[in-house]
mmCIF file of C-alpha atoms in Angstrom:
data_model
loop_
_atom_site.group_PDB
_atom_site.id
_atom_site.type_symbol
_atom_site.label_atom_id
_atom_site.label_comp_id
_atom_site.label_asym_id
_atom_site.label_seq_id
_atom_site.Cartn_x
_atom_site.Cartn_y
_atom_site.Cartn_z
ATOM 1 C CA UNK A 1 41.507 50.031 -0.282
ATOM 2 C CA UNK A 2 39.803 46.698 -0.943
ATOM 3 C CA UNK A 3 39.960 45.813 2.783
ATOM 4 C CA UNK A 4 38.258 49.127 3.536
ATOM 5 C CA UNK A 5 35.321 48.205 1.253
ATOM 6 C CA UNK A 6 35.080 44.742 2.791
ATOM 7 C CA UNK A 7 34.967 46.265 6.287
ATOM 8 C CA UNK A 8 32.342 48.823 5.190
ATOM 9 C CA UNK A 9 30.287 46.071 3.480
ATOM 10 C CA UNK A 10 30.382 43.880 6.586
ATOM 11 C CA UNK A 11 29.403 46.864 8.751
ATOM 12 C CA UNK A 12 26.528 47.870 6.469
ATOM 13 C CA UNK A 13 25.201 44.332 6.214
ATOM 14 C CA UNK A 14 25.232 43.950 9.998
ATOM 15 C CA UNK A 15 23.463 47.297 10.370
ATOM 16 C CA UNK A 16 20.900 46.418 7.728
ATOM 17 C CA UNK A 17 20.189 43.056 9.406
ATOM 18 C CA UNK A 18 19.546 44.819 12.676
ATOM 19 C CA UNK A 19 17.389 47.388 10.938
ATOM 20 C CA UNK A 20 15.368 44.666 9.213
ATOM 21 C CA UNK A 21 14.442 43.196 12.580
ATOM 22 C CA UNK A 22 13.962 46.478 14.393
ATOM 23 C CA UNK A 23 10.885 47.678 12.445
ATOM 24 C CA UNK A 24 8.981 44.535 13.451
ATOM 25 C CA UNK A 25 9.054 45.385 17.139
ATOM 26 C CA UNK A 26 8.622 49.099 16.489
ATOM 27 C CA UNK A 27 5.643 48.405 14.219
ATOM 28 C CA UNK A 28 4.054 46.045 16.712
ATOM 29 C CA UNK A 29 4.581 48.487 19.572
ATOM 30 C CA UNK A 30 3.338 51.447 17.537
ATOM 31 C CA UNK A 31 0.158 49.648 16.539
ATOM 32 C CA UNK A 32 -0.490 48.576 20.116
ATOM 33 C CA UNK A 33 0.164 52.056 21.475
ATOM 34 C CA UNK A 34 -1.999 53.702 18.805
ATOM 35 C CA UNK A 35 -4.879 51.315 19.412
ATOM 36 C CA UNK A 36 -4.354 51.711 23.109
ATOM 37 C CA UNK A 37 -5.633 49.921 26.136
ATOM 38 C CA UNK A 38 -7.961 51.757 28.439
ATOM 39 C CA UNK A 39 -8.295 50.638 32.048
ATOM 40 C CA UNK A 40 -10.810 51.810 34.629
ATOM 41 C CA UNK A 41 -11.862 50.511 38.032
ATOM 42 C CA UNK A 42 -14.200 48.170 36.123
ATOM 43 C CA UNK A 43 -11.742 46.565 33.694
ATOM 44 C CA UNK A 44 -9.482 47.000 30.681
ATOM 45 C CA UNK A 45 -10.299 47.061 26.985
ATOM 46 C CA UNK A 46 -8.500 47.746 23.737
ATOM 47 C CA UNK A 47 -7.669 46.492 20.309
ATOM 48 C CA UNK A 48 -4.809 45.780 17.968
ATOM 49 C CA UNK A 49 -5.248 46.591 14.287
ATOM 50 C CA UNK A 50 -2.541 45.458 11.916
ATOM 51 C CA UNK A 51 -0.696 42.552 10.437
ATOM 52 C CA UNK A 52 -1.288 39.074 11.790
ATOM 53 C CA UNK A 53 2.319 38.037 11.244
ATOM 54 C CA UNK A 54 5.497 39.992 10.494
ATOM 55 C CA UNK A 55 8.615 37.978 9.569
ATOM 56 C CA UNK A 56 6.988 34.905 11.106
ATOM 57 C CA UNK A 57 6.263 36.664 14.420
ATOM 58 C CA UNK A 58 2.653 36.403 15.569
ATOM 59 C CA UNK A 59 2.322 40.121 16.292
ATOM 60 C CA UNK A 60 -1.482 40.113 16.488
ATOM 61 C CA UNK A 61 -1.522 37.473 19.229
ATOM 62 C CA UNK A 62 1.136 39.443 21.110
ATOM 63 C CA UNK A 63 -1.659 41.888 21.941
ATOM 64 C CA UNK A 64 -2.720 39.316 24.565
ATOM 65 C CA UNK A 65 0.672 39.889 26.248
ATOM 66 C CA UNK A 66 0.195 43.657 26.154
ATOM 67 C CA UNK A 67 -3.310 43.372 27.593
ATOM 68 C CA UNK A 68 -2.177 40.940 30.322
ATOM 69 C CA UNK A 69 0.500 43.404 31.438
ATOM 70 C CA UNK A 70 -2.004 46.288 31.543
ATOM 71 C CA UNK A 71 -4.557 44.229 33.501
ATOM 72 C CA UNK A 72 -1.952 43.098 36.062
ATOM 73 C CA UNK A 73 -0.743 46.665 36.503
ATOM 74 C CA UNK A 74 -4.291 47.977 37.000
ATOM 75 C CA UNK A 75 -5.207 45.218 39.482
ATOM 76 C CA UNK A 76 -2.122 46.086 41.569
ATOM 77 C CA UNK A 77 -2.939 49.801 41.413
ATOM 78 C CA UNK A 78 -6.511 49.183 42.535
ATOM 79 C CA UNK A 79 -5.347 46.890 45.347
ATOM 80 C CA UNK A 80 -2.923 49.503 46.636
ATOM 81 C CA UNK A 81 -5.808 51.994 46.637
ATOM 82 C CA UNK A 82 -7.844 49.512 48.711
ATOM 83 C CA UNK A 83 -10.173 48.778 45.798
ATOM 84 C CA UNK A 84 -10.192 44.999 45.673
ATOM 85 C CA UNK A 85 -10.878 43.384 42.315
ATOM 86 C CA UNK A 86 -10.445 40.250 40.292
ATOM 87 C CA UNK A 87 -11.061 39.489 36.630
ATOM 88 C CA UNK A 88 -14.556 38.286 35.772
ATOM 89 C CA UNK A 89 -13.569 35.401 33.474
ATOM 90 C CA UNK A 90 -17.122 34.659 32.358
ATOM 91 C CA UNK A 91 -17.522 38.169 30.915
ATOM 92 C CA UNK A 92 -14.251 38.388 28.937
ATOM 93 C CA UNK A 93 -14.913 39.108 25.257
ATOM 94 C CA UNK A 94 -12.489 38.520 22.392
ATOM 95 C CA UNK A 95 -12.938 39.156 18.680
ATOM 96 C CA UNK A 96 -10.491 38.664 15.819
ATOM 97 C CA UNK A 97 -12.008 40.084 12.671
ATOM 98 C CA UNK A 98 -10.066 39.546 9.456
ATOM 99 C CA UNK A 99 -7.971 36.585 10.574
ATOM 100 C CA UNK A 100 -6.551 34.891 7.495
ATOM 101 C CA UNK A 101 -6.612 38.070 5.420
ATOM 102 C CA UNK A 102 -3.223 39.312 6.615
ATOM 103 C CA UNK A 103 -4.831 42.237 8.461
ATOM 104 C CA UNK A 104 -6.634 41.617 11.746
ATOM 105 C CA UNK A 105 -8.577 43.619 14.299
ATOM 106 C CA UNK A 106 -8.107 41.890 17.647
ATOM 107 C CA UNK A 107 -10.358 43.379 20.328
ATOM 108 C CA UNK A 108 -10.320 42.418 24.000
ATOM 109 C CA UNK A 109 -12.524 43.383 26.926
ATOM 110 C CA UNK A 110 -11.329 42.166 30.343
ATOM 111 C CA UNK A 111 -13.911 43.142 33.006
ATOM 112 C CA UNK A 112 -13.290 43.212 36.752
ATOM 113 C CA UNK A 113 -15.591 42.273 39.582
ATOM 114 C CA UNK A 114 -15.408 43.780 43.080
ATOM 115 C CA UNK A 115 -14.481 41.632 46.067
ATOM 116 C CA UNK A 116 -14.774 42.745 49.685
ATOM 117 C CA UNK A 117 -11.599 41.355 51.233
ATOM 118 C CA UNK A 118 -7.989 42.051 50.209
ATOM 119 C CA UNK A 119 -7.160 38.339 50.118
ATOM 120 C CA UNK A 120 -10.089 37.623 47.794
ATOM 121 C CA UNK A 121 -8.542 39.960 45.208
ATOM 122 C CA UNK A 122 -6.126 38.941 42.458
ATOM 123 C CA UNK A 123 -3.235 41.161 41.423
ATOM 124 C CA UNK A 124 -1.440 39.242 38.657
ATOM 125 C CA UNK A 125 -2.784 38.280 35.257
ATOM 126 C CA UNK A 126 -1.570 36.335 32.228
ATOM 127 C CA UNK A 127 -2.700 34.088 29.391
ATOM 128 C CA UNK A 128 -1.716 31.148 27.251
ATOM 129 C CA UNK A 129 -3.052 30.648 23.752
ATOM 130 C CA UNK A 130 -2.585 30.952 20.039
ATOM 131 C CA UNK A 131 -4.179 30.768 16.614
ATOM 132 C CA UNK A 132 -5.704 27.472 15.509
ATOM 133 C CA UNK A 133 -3.953 25.264 18.051
ATOM 134 C CA UNK A 134 -4.651 24.079 21.547
ATOM 135 C CA UNK A 135 -2.897 26.334 24.099
ATOM 136 C CA UNK A 136 -0.028 24.771 26.061
ATOM 137 C CA UNK A 137 -1.832 25.153 29.397
ATOM 138 C CA UNK A 138 0.130 22.484 31.303
ATOM 139 C CA UNK A 139 3.437 24.071 30.288
ATOM 140 C CA UNK A 140 2.194 27.546 31.293
ATOM 141 C CA UNK A 141 1.010 26.259 34.696
ATOM 142 C CA UNK A 142 4.457 24.777 35.275
ATOM 143 C CA UNK A 143 6.095 28.113 34.309
ATOM 144 C CA UNK A 144 3.896 29.953 36.807
ATOM 145 C CA UNK A 145 4.450 27.543 39.734
ATOM 146 C CA UNK A 146 7.146 29.763 41.219
ATOM 147 C CA UNK A 147 4.962 32.892 41.272
ATOM 148 C CA UNK A 148 2.075 31.229 43.091
ATOM 149 C CA UNK A 149 1.847 31.901 46.834
ATOM 150 C CA UNK A 150 2.146 28.970 49.208
ATOM 151 C CA UNK A 151 -1.294 27.475 49.714
ATOM 152 C CA UNK A 152 -2.784 29.300 46.727
ATOM 153 C CA UNK A 153 -3.479 28.134 43.198
ATOM 154 C CA UNK A 154 -3.786 29.773 39.820
ATOM 155 C CA UNK A 155 -7.328 30.645 38.820
ATOM 156 C CA UNK A 156 -7.781 29.712 35.161
ATOM 157 C CA UNK A 157 -10.645 30.597 32.847
ATOM 158 C CA UNK A 158 -12.473 28.165 30.641
ATOM 159 C CA UNK A 159 -11.052 28.075 27.112
ATOM 160 C CA UNK A 160 -12.149 31.211 25.233
ATOM 161 C CA UNK A 161 -12.238 31.057 21.425
ATOM 162 C CA UNK A 162 -13.104 33.262 18.484
ATOM 163 C CA UNK A 163 -14.728 32.017 15.265
ATOM 164 C CA UNK A 164 -11.450 32.794 13.453
ATOM 165 C CA UNK A 165 -9.466 30.360 15.608
ATOM 166 C CA UNK A 166 -7.884 32.348 18.457
ATOM 167 C CA UNK A 167 -7.860 30.233 21.619
ATOM 168 C CA UNK A 168 -6.956 31.623 25.036
ATOM 169 C CA UNK A 169 -6.902 30.580 28.645
ATOM 170 C CA UNK A 170 -6.758 33.593 30.966
ATOM 171 C CA UNK A 171 -4.971 33.166 34.304
ATOM 172 C CA UNK A 172 -4.976 35.215 37.520
ATOM 173 C CA UNK A 173 -3.275 34.809 40.880
ATOM 174 C CA UNK A 174 -2.321 36.661 44.032
ATOM 175 C CA UNK A 175 0.952 38.522 43.555
ATOM 176 C CA UNK A 176 3.519 37.470 46.190
ATOM 177 C CA UNK A 177 4.871 40.985 46.696
ATOM 178 C CA UNK A 178 1.626 42.922 46.483
ATOM 179 C CA UNK A 179 -0.440 40.535 48.615
ATOM 180 C CA UNK A 180 2.261 39.347 51.014
ATOM 181 C CA UNK A 181 -0.222 39.486 53.928
ATOM 182 C CA UNK A 182 -2.400 36.821 52.270
ATOM 183 C CA UNK A 183 0.091 33.948 52.650
#
């Protein structure tokens, strides 16, 4: 009987450990889905409202990942519809109200600009950044070396910052699969 309780205890503790971690990702995803990202032919915008950190995870900054994915997806969709675009780095806006309070509203606007030729367009998008520290740009460039087309380079924004300490470099490039004719 005692072995049965030990087995049940071990099982319950392993389940509860998994359940403790699971709400973090569910919470982060729920907040991002509820706040939503809206993309049009002219750009993407959205916001994250919620905790800055959950169990040490920088969930607020992870909104940059979510936005980067949405922007890359929209750029590819536009390209396939013969609407050629790239991100207008100079017009990107970021705000991070409430940083340091535990609750943050992180708002992003990523505008596009029209280009005339398919090979002037960009169809992949990413970022590197963080709160109150210099982004690891050199490391991120190295990580992206393999996705860059032969003869092409990453286009990288100037460092964008918010008064609360978020720092981001935004990065775009020609997607090897989508823009194969541009090599």
